[in-house]
Amino acid sequence: MSETPEIRKGLYGVVVDETAVSKVVPETNSLTYRGYPVQELARYCSFEEVAYLLWNGRLPKQESLIRFSAREKALRHLDRHLIDLVMSMPLSCHPMDVLRTAVSFIGAQDPDAYTRNSEHVRHSALELMAKLPTIVALDIRRRQGKGYIEPSRKKGFAENFLWMVFGDEEGSPANSRSDIEAFDKSLILYAEHSFNASTFTGRVVTSTMSDTYSAVVAAIGALKGPLHGGANEAVMHNILDIDDPSKAEAWAKEKLANKDLVMGFGHRVYKKGDSRVPTMEAAFKELAEEHGQTKWVEIYDILAKTMEENTSIHIKPNLDFPAGPAYYILGFPIEFFTPIFVMARITGWTAHIVEQNENNSLIRPLSAYVGEEQRSVPPRSF
Ligand code: COA
């Protein structure tokens, strides 16, 4: 008699491998990238420095950072074929579909796509980090009937993206140091989060000895879902639906009574609060103050309080809850919130792809069969 196997639905609580990229300690709400607390990285570093850290295991010295940034800036441009591809995508499709297709195309253009040594993977990663913002910005502008703004070779990563999306138009966040810094912080907070669903997806694809681009395409597909990255878009749709702070409490109570999920709340790993929320919440609240949009903060606070007080497990917000309204205040169209998440998470995904490649074992779990007992095919008379 074989024992009934223990099934951990959703791999709940299962440790599947080791990693040196980041560490989540839910008991203390702590998240570190390569040993550094994410709050300190958001406070003292740029997104470029964090990308370097994730890929190389150490923070760059000034000289290395200058060289690294110069290489990233030189890779930002899109060739004619890639621009045409983005322009040819249906306007009705989700921007995540555009990004997924574009990454696949970039992979098809790389004659060394199947080279899995770490140096080449890190080069592909840098190219994707450099080009994804240009693709996202082009997609935003074409949907608004606006012309393409070429990437700058002078501006930093966050500033360049805001510039490519908003240019010099009135109130452009590209001209506001505090907007650029708030956006940069959000990218750092979104950059990496251990074995989340999309990262694990990327590692599964990598474990078959497939190429970097295929792993990233699969990870984009996983991130798109509303239980994962898509939550930042859903959060803002909910906040806009509520619209008036006086309606927020009743709205949340009704959702809970109907057993509906409230997006931007809860987390598979953190049960006492998401380590990234306080930093992002402060950035969101500052943005709201500066842009005169404090109504969203009122709704945010009421929703957070109502969810905590009216659930037996005192559900708390995750990073998507403050990031959604912060991106809205910066002026991004809502359907682009998750593609922006990709622009940041590409750094974490690719750090894990390198790690998986360097110490690989095919990821292939077992399942417990619950279907029909074995039976014979009956005689066929037709
Ligand atoms: N809204 C309402 N109820 C929620 C909830 C939410 N956002 N998140 C969890 N719950 C409820 C669950 O339904 C469950 O209720 P039950 O015991 O009556 O079945 C209970 O809280 C415990 O859930 P838990 O086991 O802790 O959730 P999980 O680990 O399976 O799921 C998420 C984690 C992230 C998938 C889940 O919290 C969720 O769907 N959140 C909304 C989507 C989101 O914001 N995703 C981004 C994650 S960073």
CSV table of C-alpha atoms and ligand atoms in Angstrom, one decimal:
chain,number,residue,atom,x,y,z
A,1,MET,CA,0.0,0.0,0.0
A,2,SER,CA,1.5,3.3,-1.0
A,3,GLU,CA,1.1,6.3,1.4
A,4,THR,CA,-1.1,9.1,0.3
A,5,PRO,CA,1.3,11.9,-0.8
A,6,GLU,CA,1.1,15.2,0.9
A,7,ILE,CA,-0.1,17.8,-1.6
A,8,ARG,CA,0.7,21.4,-1.0
A,9,LYS,CA,-1.8,23.1,-3.4
A,10,GLY,CA,-0.1,26.1,-5.0
A,11,LEU,CA,3.2,24.9,-3.6
A,12,TYR,CA,2.1,26.6,-0.4
A,13,GLY,CA,5.1,26.7,1.9
A,14,VAL,CA,7.2,24.4,-0.2
A,15,VAL,CA,10.9,25.3,-0.5
A,16,VAL,CA,12.0,24.2,-4.0
A,17,ASP,CA,15.6,25.4,-4.2
A,18,GLU,CA,18.2,27.7,-2.8
A,19,THR,CA,18.8,31.3,-4.0
A,20,ALA,CA,21.4,34.0,-3.2
A,21,VAL,CA,19.5,36.7,-5.0
A,22,SER,CA,17.0,37.9,-2.4
A,23,LYS,CA,15.6,36.8,1.0
A,24,VAL,CA,12.1,37.3,2.3
A,25,VAL,CA,11.5,36.9,6.0
A,26,PRO,CA,7.8,37.2,6.5
A,27,GLU,CA,8.0,37.1,10.4
A,28,THR,CA,9.9,40.4,10.4
A,29,ASN,CA,8.4,41.8,7.1
A,30,SER,CA,11.9,41.9,5.8
A,31,LEU,CA,13.2,41.8,2.2
A,32,THR,CA,16.8,42.0,1.2
A,33,TYR,CA,18.5,42.0,-2.3
A,34,ARG,CA,21.9,40.3,-2.1
A,35,GLY,CA,21.8,41.1,1.7
A,36,TYR,CA,20.8,44.8,1.5
A,37,PRO,CA,17.4,45.8,2.9
A,38,VAL,CA,15.1,47.0,0.1
A,39,GLN,CA,14.2,50.1,2.0
A,40,GLU,CA,17.8,51.2,2.2
A,41,LEU,CA,18.3,50.5,-1.5
A,42,ALA,CA,15.2,52.6,-2.3
A,43,ARG,CA,16.5,55.4,-0.2
A,44,TYR,CA,20.1,55.5,-1.2
A,45,CYS,CA,20.5,53.9,-4.7
A,46,SER,CA,19.3,54.3,-8.2
A,47,PHE,CA,17.5,51.6,-10.1
A,48,GLU,CA,20.6,51.1,-12.3
A,49,GLU,CA,22.7,50.4,-9.2
A,50,VAL,CA,20.1,47.8,-8.0
A,51,ALA,CA,20.1,46.1,-11.4
A,52,TYR,CA,23.9,45.9,-11.2
A,53,LEU,CA,23.7,44.5,-7.7
A,54,LEU,CA,21.1,41.8,-8.6
A,55,TRP,CA,23.3,40.6,-11.6
A,56,ASN,CA,26.7,40.9,-10.0
A,57,GLY,CA,26.1,40.3,-6.3
A,58,ARG,CA,27.7,43.6,-5.2
A,59,LEU,CA,26.9,47.3,-5.5
A,60,PRO,CA,28.9,49.0,-8.2
A,61,LYS,CA,31.8,51.4,-7.5
A,62,GLN,CA,31.5,54.8,-9.2
A,63,GLU,CA,33.6,53.8,-12.2
A,64,SER,CA,31.7,50.5,-12.8
A,65,LEU,CA,28.4,52.3,-12.5
A,66,ILE,CA,29.4,54.8,-15.2
A,67,ARG,CA,30.5,52.0,-17.5
A,68,PHE,CA,27.3,50.0,-16.8
A,69,SER,CA,25.0,52.9,-17.4
A,70,ALA,CA,26.8,53.9,-20.6
A,71,ARG,CA,26.3,50.3,-21.9
A,72,GLU,CA,22.6,50.4,-20.9
A,73,LYS,CA,22.0,53.8,-22.6
A,74,ALA,CA,23.7,52.6,-25.8
A,75,LEU,CA,21.2,49.7,-26.0
A,76,ARG,CA,18.0,51.7,-25.6
A,77,HIS,CA,17.2,52.3,-29.2
A,78,LEU,CA,14.8,50.1,-31.3
A,79,ASP,CA,15.6,49.1,-34.9
A,80,ARG,CA,13.0,49.7,-37.6
A,81,HIS,CA,11.8,46.1,-37.5
A,82,LEU,CA,11.0,46.3,-33.8
A,83,ILE,CA,9.3,49.7,-34.1
A,84,ASP,CA,7.2,48.3,-37.0
A,85,LEU,CA,6.3,45.2,-35.0
A,86,VAL,CA,5.0,47.3,-32.0
A,87,MET,CA,3.1,49.6,-34.4
A,88,SER,CA,1.5,46.6,-36.1
A,89,MET,CA,0.1,45.1,-32.8
A,90,PRO,CA,-3.7,45.5,-32.5
A,91,LEU,CA,-4.8,48.5,-30.5
A,92,SER,CA,-7.3,46.3,-28.8
A,93,CYS,CA,-4.7,44.0,-27.3
A,94,HIS,CA,-3.4,44.4,-23.8
A,95,PRO,CA,0.0,46.1,-23.6
A,96,MET,CA,1.4,43.0,-21.9
A,97,ASP,CA,0.7,41.2,-25.2
A,98,VAL,CA,2.8,43.8,-27.0
A,99,LEU,CA,5.7,43.3,-24.5
A,100,ARG,CA,5.5,39.5,-24.7
A,101,THR,CA,5.6,39.6,-28.5
A,102,ALA,CA,8.4,42.2,-28.6
A,103,VAL,CA,10.6,40.1,-26.2
A,104,SER,CA,10.0,37.1,-28.4
A,105,PHE,CA,11.1,39.1,-31.4
A,106,ILE,CA,14.2,40.4,-29.8
A,107,GLY,CA,15.1,36.8,-29.0
A,108,ALA,CA,14.6,35.8,-32.6
A,109,GLN,CA,16.9,38.6,-33.7
A,110,ASP,CA,19.7,37.4,-31.3
A,111,PRO,CA,21.9,34.9,-33.2
A,112,ASP,CA,23.4,33.8,-29.9
A,113,ALA,CA,20.0,33.4,-28.2
A,114,TYR,CA,20.8,29.8,-27.2
A,115,THR,CA,24.1,30.7,-25.6
A,116,ARG,CA,23.4,30.0,-21.9
A,117,ASN,CA,26.7,31.1,-20.4
A,118,SER,CA,26.2,33.7,-17.6
A,119,GLU,CA,28.1,36.5,-19.5
A,120,HIS,CA,25.8,36.2,-22.5
A,121,VAL,CA,22.6,36.0,-20.3
A,122,ARG,CA,23.7,39.1,-18.4
A,123,HIS,CA,24.2,40.9,-21.8
A,124,SER,CA,20.7,39.8,-23.0
A,125,ALA,CA,19.3,41.0,-19.6
A,126,LEU,CA,20.9,44.4,-20.0
A,127,GLU,CA,19.6,44.7,-23.5
A,128,LEU,CA,16.1,43.8,-22.3
A,129,MET,CA,16.3,46.2,-19.4
A,130,ALA,CA,17.4,49.0,-21.9
A,131,LYS,CA,14.8,48.3,-24.6
A,132,LEU,CA,11.7,47.4,-22.6
A,133,PRO,CA,11.0,51.1,-21.5
A,134,THR,CA,11.4,52.2,-25.1
A,135,ILE,CA,8.9,49.6,-26.2
A,136,VAL,CA,6.4,50.5,-23.5
A,137,ALA,CA,6.7,54.2,-24.1
A,138,LEU,CA,6.2,53.7,-27.9
A,139,ASP,CA,3.2,51.6,-27.2
A,140,ILE,CA,1.7,54.2,-24.8
A,141,ARG,CA,2.2,57.0,-27.3
A,142,ARG,CA,0.9,55.2,-30.4
A,143,ARG,CA,-2.3,54.4,-28.5
A,144,GLN,CA,-2.7,58.1,-27.8
A,145,GLY,CA,-2.0,59.0,-31.4
A,146,LYS,CA,1.3,60.6,-30.5
A,147,GLY,CA,4.7,60.3,-32.2
A,148,TYR,CA,7.6,58.2,-31.0
A,149,ILE,CA,10.2,59.9,-28.8
A,150,GLU,CA,13.7,58.5,-29.2
A,151,PRO,CA,15.4,57.4,-26.1
A,152,SER,CA,17.9,59.8,-24.6
A,153,ARG,CA,21.6,58.8,-24.2
A,154,LYS,CA,22.0,61.3,-21.4
A,155,LYS,CA,19.2,60.8,-19.0
A,156,GLY,CA,19.1,58.2,-16.2
A,157,PHE,CA,16.8,55.1,-16.5
A,158,ALA,CA,13.7,56.5,-14.7
A,159,GLU,CA,14.0,60.0,-16.2
A,160,ASN,CA,14.5,58.7,-19.7
A,161,PHE,CA,11.3,56.6,-19.5
A,162,LEU,CA,9.2,59.5,-18.2
A,163,TRP,CA,10.7,61.6,-21.0
A,164,MET,CA,9.9,59.0,-23.7
A,165,VAL,CA,6.3,58.8,-22.4
A,166,PHE,CA,5.5,62.4,-21.6
A,167,GLY,CA,8.2,64.5,-23.4
A,168,ASP,CA,8.1,68.2,-22.6
A,169,GLU,CA,4.3,68.4,-22.3
A,170,GLU,CA,2.9,70.6,-19.6
A,171,GLY,CA,3.3,69.0,-16.1
A,172,SER,CA,5.5,66.2,-17.5
A,173,PRO,CA,6.9,64.2,-14.6
A,174,ALA,CA,10.2,64.0,-16.6
A,175,ASN,CA,10.7,67.6,-15.5
A,176,SER,CA,10.1,67.0,-11.8
A,177,ARG,CA,12.9,65.7,-9.7
A,178,SER,CA,10.5,64.4,-7.0
A,179,ASP,CA,8.4,62.5,-9.6
A,180,ILE,CA,11.5,60.9,-11.1
A,181,GLU,CA,12.7,59.9,-7.6
A,182,ALA,CA,9.3,58.4,-6.7
A,183,PHE,CA,9.2,56.4,-9.9
A,184,ASP,CA,12.7,55.2,-9.5
A,185,LYS,CA,11.8,54.0,-5.9
A,186,SER,CA,8.9,52.0,-7.3
A,187,LEU,CA,11.2,50.3,-9.8
A,188,ILE,CA,13.6,49.3,-7.1
A,189,LEU,CA,10.7,47.9,-5.0
A,190,TYR,CA,9.4,46.0,-7.9
A,191,ALA,CA,12.8,44.6,-9.1
A,192,GLU,CA,13.0,41.3,-7.2
A,193,HIS,CA,11.0,39.1,-4.9
A,194,SER,CA,12.5,35.6,-4.6
A,195,PHE,CA,10.4,32.7,-6.0
A,196,ASN,CA,7.2,34.6,-6.9
A,197,ALA,CA,5.1,33.0,-9.6
A,198,SER,CA,6.7,34.8,-12.6
A,199,THR,CA,10.2,34.3,-11.4
A,200,PHE,CA,9.5,30.6,-10.7
A,201,THR,CA,8.0,30.3,-14.2
A,202,GLY,CA,11.2,31.7,-15.7
A,203,ARG,CA,13.3,29.3,-13.7
A,204,VAL,CA,11.1,26.3,-14.8
A,205,VAL,CA,11.6,27.3,-18.5
A,206,THR,CA,15.4,27.8,-17.9
A,207,SER,CA,15.6,24.4,-16.1
A,208,THR,CA,14.7,22.7,-19.5
A,209,MET,CA,17.9,24.4,-20.9
A,210,SER,CA,15.7,26.7,-23.0
A,211,ASP,CA,16.9,30.2,-23.8
A,212,THR,CA,16.7,33.5,-21.8
A,213,TYR,CA,14.1,35.1,-24.0
A,214,SER,CA,11.7,32.1,-23.8
A,215,ALA,CA,12.0,32.2,-20.0
A,216,VAL,CA,11.3,35.9,-20.0
A,217,VAL,CA,8.3,35.5,-22.4
A,218,ALA,CA,6.8,32.9,-20.1
A,219,ALA,CA,7.5,35.1,-17.0
A,220,ILE,CA,5.6,38.0,-18.7
A,221,GLY,CA,2.7,35.6,-19.2
A,222,ALA,CA,2.7,34.7,-15.5
A,223,LEU,CA,3.0,38.3,-14.3
A,224,LYS,CA,0.0,39.4,-16.4
A,225,GLY,CA,-2.5,37.6,-14.2
A,226,PRO,CA,-4.5,39.6,-11.7
A,227,LEU,CA,-3.4,37.5,-8.8
A,228,HIS,CA,0.2,38.5,-9.5
A,229,GLY,CA,1.4,41.7,-11.4
A,230,GLY,CA,-2.0,42.5,-12.9
A,231,ALA,CA,-3.2,43.5,-9.4
A,232,ASN,CA,-1.7,47.0,-9.7
A,233,GLU,CA,-4.1,47.8,-12.6
A,234,ALA,CA,-7.1,46.2,-10.8
A,235,VAL,CA,-6.3,48.3,-7.7
A,236,MET,CA,-6.7,51.6,-9.6
A,237,HIS,CA,-9.9,50.5,-11.3
A,238,ASN,CA,-11.3,49.8,-7.9
A,239,ILE,CA,-10.2,53.1,-6.5
A,240,LEU,CA,-11.7,54.9,-9.5
A,241,ASP,CA,-15.0,53.0,-9.1
A,242,ILE,CA,-15.2,54.1,-5.5
A,243,ASP,CA,-14.2,57.6,-6.4
A,244,ASP,CA,-15.6,59.2,-3.3
A,245,PRO,CA,-13.9,58.5,0.1
A,246,SER,CA,-17.3,58.4,1.8
A,247,LYS,CA,-18.2,55.3,-0.2
A,248,ALA,CA,-14.9,53.4,0.4
A,249,GLU,CA,-15.8,51.6,3.7
A,250,ALA,CA,-19.1,50.3,2.4
A,251,TRP,CA,-17.5,49.2,-0.8
A,252,ALA,CA,-14.9,47.1,1.0
A,253,LYS,CA,-17.4,45.6,3.4
A,254,GLU,CA,-19.6,44.6,0.5
A,255,LYS,CA,-16.7,42.9,-1.3
A,256,LEU,CA,-15.8,41.0,1.9
A,257,ALA,CA,-19.5,40.0,2.5
A,258,ASN,CA,-19.6,38.6,-1.1
A,259,LYS,CA,-16.3,36.8,-0.5
A,260,ASP,CA,-14.8,38.8,-3.5
A,261,LEU,CA,-11.1,39.3,-3.6
A,262,VAL,CA,-10.0,42.9,-3.0
A,263,MET,CA,-7.0,43.4,-5.3
A,264,GLY,CA,-3.8,44.9,-3.7
A,265,PHE,CA,-4.4,43.0,-0.4
A,266,GLY,CA,-3.0,39.8,1.0
A,267,HIS,CA,0.1,38.0,0.1
A,268,ARG,CA,1.2,34.3,-0.2
A,269,VAL,CA,4.3,34.9,1.8
A,270,TYR,CA,3.7,38.0,4.0
A,271,LYS,CA,0.9,37.5,6.4
A,272,LYS,CA,1.8,40.4,8.7
A,273,GLY,CA,2.4,43.1,6.0
A,274,ASP,CA,4.5,43.5,2.9
A,275,SER,CA,8.0,44.9,3.6
A,276,ARG,CA,7.8,47.1,0.5
A,277,VAL,CA,4.6,48.9,1.3
A,278,PRO,CA,5.8,51.5,3.8
A,279,THR,CA,8.4,52.9,1.3
A,280,MET,CA,5.9,52.9,-1.6
A,281,GLU,CA,3.1,54.3,0.6
A,282,ALA,CA,5.2,57.2,1.6
A,283,ALA,CA,6.2,57.9,-2.0
A,284,PHE,CA,2.5,57.7,-3.1
A,285,LYS,CA,1.3,60.0,-0.4
A,286,GLU,CA,4.0,62.6,-1.2
A,287,LEU,CA,3.1,62.4,-4.9
A,288,ALA,CA,-0.6,62.9,-4.1
A,289,GLU,CA,0.2,65.9,-1.9
A,290,GLU,CA,2.4,67.5,-4.6
A,291,HIS,CA,-0.1,66.8,-7.4
A,292,GLY,CA,-3.1,68.0,-5.3
A,293,GLN,CA,-4.7,64.5,-5.6
A,294,THR,CA,-5.2,63.6,-1.9
A,295,LYS,CA,-8.6,62.1,-2.6
A,296,TRP,CA,-6.9,58.9,-3.5
A,297,VAL,CA,-5.0,58.9,-0.2
A,298,GLU,CA,-8.3,59.2,1.7
A,299,ILE,CA,-9.7,56.2,-0.2
A,300,TYR,CA,-6.5,54.3,0.3
A,301,ASP,CA,-6.4,54.8,4.0
A,302,ILE,CA,-10.1,53.9,4.5
A,303,LEU,CA,-9.7,50.7,2.4
A,304,ALA,CA,-6.6,49.6,4.3
A,305,LYS,CA,-8.3,50.2,7.7
A,306,THR,CA,-11.6,48.5,6.7
A,307,MET,CA,-9.7,45.4,5.3
A,308,GLU,CA,-7.6,45.1,8.4
A,309,GLU,CA,-10.5,45.5,10.8
A,310,ASN,CA,-13.0,43.3,9.0
A,311,THR,CA,-11.0,40.2,8.3
A,312,SER,CA,-10.1,37.5,10.8
A,313,ILE,CA,-6.5,37.4,9.5
A,314,HIS,CA,-6.3,41.2,9.4
A,315,ILE,CA,-5.4,41.4,5.7
A,316,LYS,CA,-2.9,44.1,4.9
A,317,PRO,CA,-2.0,45.8,1.6
A,318,ASN,CA,0.7,44.5,-0.8
A,319,LEU,CA,3.0,46.6,-2.9
A,320,ASP,CA,0.4,46.9,-5.7
A,321,PHE,CA,-1.9,48.8,-3.5
A,322,PRO,CA,0.2,52.0,-3.2
A,323,ALA,CA,2.0,51.5,-6.6
A,324,GLY,CA,-1.3,51.6,-8.5
A,325,PRO,CA,-2.5,55.1,-7.5
A,326,ALA,CA,1.1,56.4,-7.5
A,327,TYR,CA,1.4,55.4,-11.2
A,328,TYR,CA,-2.0,56.9,-11.9
A,329,ILE,CA,-0.9,60.3,-10.4
A,330,LEU,CA,2.2,60.2,-12.5
A,331,GLY,CA,-0.1,60.0,-15.5
A,332,PHE,CA,0.4,56.5,-16.9
A,333,PRO,CA,-2.6,54.8,-18.5
A,334,ILE,CA,-3.8,52.1,-16.2
A,335,GLU,CA,-3.3,49.2,-18.6
A,336,PHE,CA,0.4,50.1,-18.6
A,337,PHE,CA,1.0,49.6,-14.9
A,338,THR,CA,1.9,45.9,-15.3
A,339,PRO,CA,4.2,46.5,-18.3
A,340,ILE,CA,6.0,49.0,-16.0
A,341,PHE,CA,6.3,46.3,-13.4
A,342,VAL,CA,8.0,44.1,-16.1
A,343,MET,CA,10.5,46.9,-16.8
A,344,ALA,CA,11.6,46.5,-13.2
A,345,ARG,CA,11.2,42.8,-12.6
A,346,ILE,CA,13.3,41.9,-15.7
A,347,THR,CA,16.3,42.5,-13.5
A,348,GLY,CA,15.2,40.0,-10.9
A,349,TRP,CA,14.0,37.4,-13.4
A,350,THR,CA,17.3,37.4,-15.3
A,351,ALA,CA,19.3,37.2,-12.0
A,352,HIS,CA,17.4,34.0,-11.3
A,353,ILE,CA,17.9,32.7,-14.9
A,354,VAL,CA,21.6,33.1,-14.4
A,355,GLU,CA,21.4,31.3,-11.0
A,356,GLN,CA,19.3,28.5,-12.4
A,357,ASN,CA,21.6,28.0,-15.4
A,358,GLU,CA,24.7,27.9,-13.1
A,359,ASN,CA,23.3,25.1,-10.9
A,360,ASN,CA,20.6,23.5,-13.0
A,361,SER,CA,18.3,20.6,-12.3
A,362,LEU,CA,15.2,20.0,-14.4
A,363,ILE,CA,12.1,21.2,-12.5
A,364,ARG,CA,9.6,18.5,-12.8
A,365,PRO,CA,7.3,17.8,-9.9
A,366,LEU,CA,4.9,14.9,-9.4
A,367,SER,CA,1.1,14.8,-9.2
A,368,ALA,CA,-1.4,12.6,-7.5
A,369,TYR,CA,-3.7,11.0,-10.0
A,370,VAL,CA,-7.4,11.2,-9.2
A,371,GLY,CA,-8.9,10.2,-12.6
A,372,GLU,CA,-10.5,7.0,-13.8
A,373,GLU,CA,-8.9,3.7,-12.8
A,374,GLN,CA,-7.1,1.9,-15.6
A,375,ARG,CA,-9.6,0.4,-18.1
A,376,SER,CA,-9.5,-1.2,-21.5
A,377,VAL,CA,-10.7,0.4,-24.7
A,378,PRO,CA,-14.0,-1.3,-25.6
A,379,PRO,CA,-14.4,-2.9,-29.1
A,380,ARG,CA,-15.0,-0.2,-31.7
A,381,SER,CA,-17.8,-0.9,-34.2
A,382,PHE,CA,-17.8,2.2,-36.3
B,1,COA,N1,-9.3,40.0,-0.6
B,1,COA,C1,-10.2,39.3,0.2
B,1,COA,N2,-9.9,38.2,0.8
B,1,COA,C2,-8.7,37.7,0.7
B,1,COA,C3,-7.7,38.4,0.0
B,1,COA,C4,-8.1,39.6,-0.7
B,1,COA,N3,-7.2,40.3,-1.4
B,1,COA,N4,-6.5,37.7,0.1
B,1,COA,C5,-6.8,36.6,0.8
B,1,COA,N5,-8.1,36.6,1.2
B,1,COA,C6,-8.7,35.6,2.0
B,1,COA,C7,-8.7,34.3,1.3
B,1,COA,O1,-9.8,34.2,0.4
B,1,COA,C8,-8.8,33.3,2.4
B,1,COA,O2,-10.1,33.3,2.9
B,1,COA,P1,-10.7,31.9,3.3
B,1,COA,O3,-9.8,31.4,4.5
B,1,COA,O4,-12.1,32.2,3.7
B,1,COA,O5,-10.6,30.9,2.2
B,1,COA,C9,-8.0,34.0,3.5
B,1,COA,O6,-8.0,35.4,3.2
B,1,COA,C10,-6.5,33.5,3.6
B,1,COA,O7,-5.9,33.6,2.3
B,1,COA,P2,-4.4,33.2,2.1
B,1,COA,O8,-4.4,31.7,2.2
B,1,COA,O9,-3.6,34.0,3.0
B,1,COA,O10,-4.2,33.7,0.6
B,1,COA,P3,-3.2,33.0,-0.5
B,1,COA,O11,-1.9,32.9,0.0
B,1,COA,O12,-3.8,31.8,-1.0
B,1,COA,O13,-3.3,34.1,-1.7
B,1,COA,C11,-3.0,36.1,-2.9
B,1,COA,C12,-2.4,35.2,-1.8
B,1,COA,C13,-2.0,37.2,-3.2
B,1,COA,C14,-3.2,35.2,-4.1
B,1,COA,C15,-4.3,36.6,-2.4
B,1,COA,O14,-4.1,37.4,-1.2
B,1,COA,C16,-5.0,37.5,-3.4
B,1,COA,O15,-5.6,37.0,-4.3
B,1,COA,N6,-4.8,38.9,-3.3
B,1,COA,C17,-5.4,39.7,-4.3
B,1,COA,C18,-4.5,39.8,-5.6
B,1,COA,C19,-3.3,40.6,-5.3
B,1,COA,O16,-3.3,41.7,-4.8
B,1,COA,N7,-2.2,40.1,-5.8
B,1,COA,C20,-0.9,40.7,-5.8
B,1,COA,C21,0.0,39.9,-4.9
B,1,COA,S1,1.5,40.7,-4.6
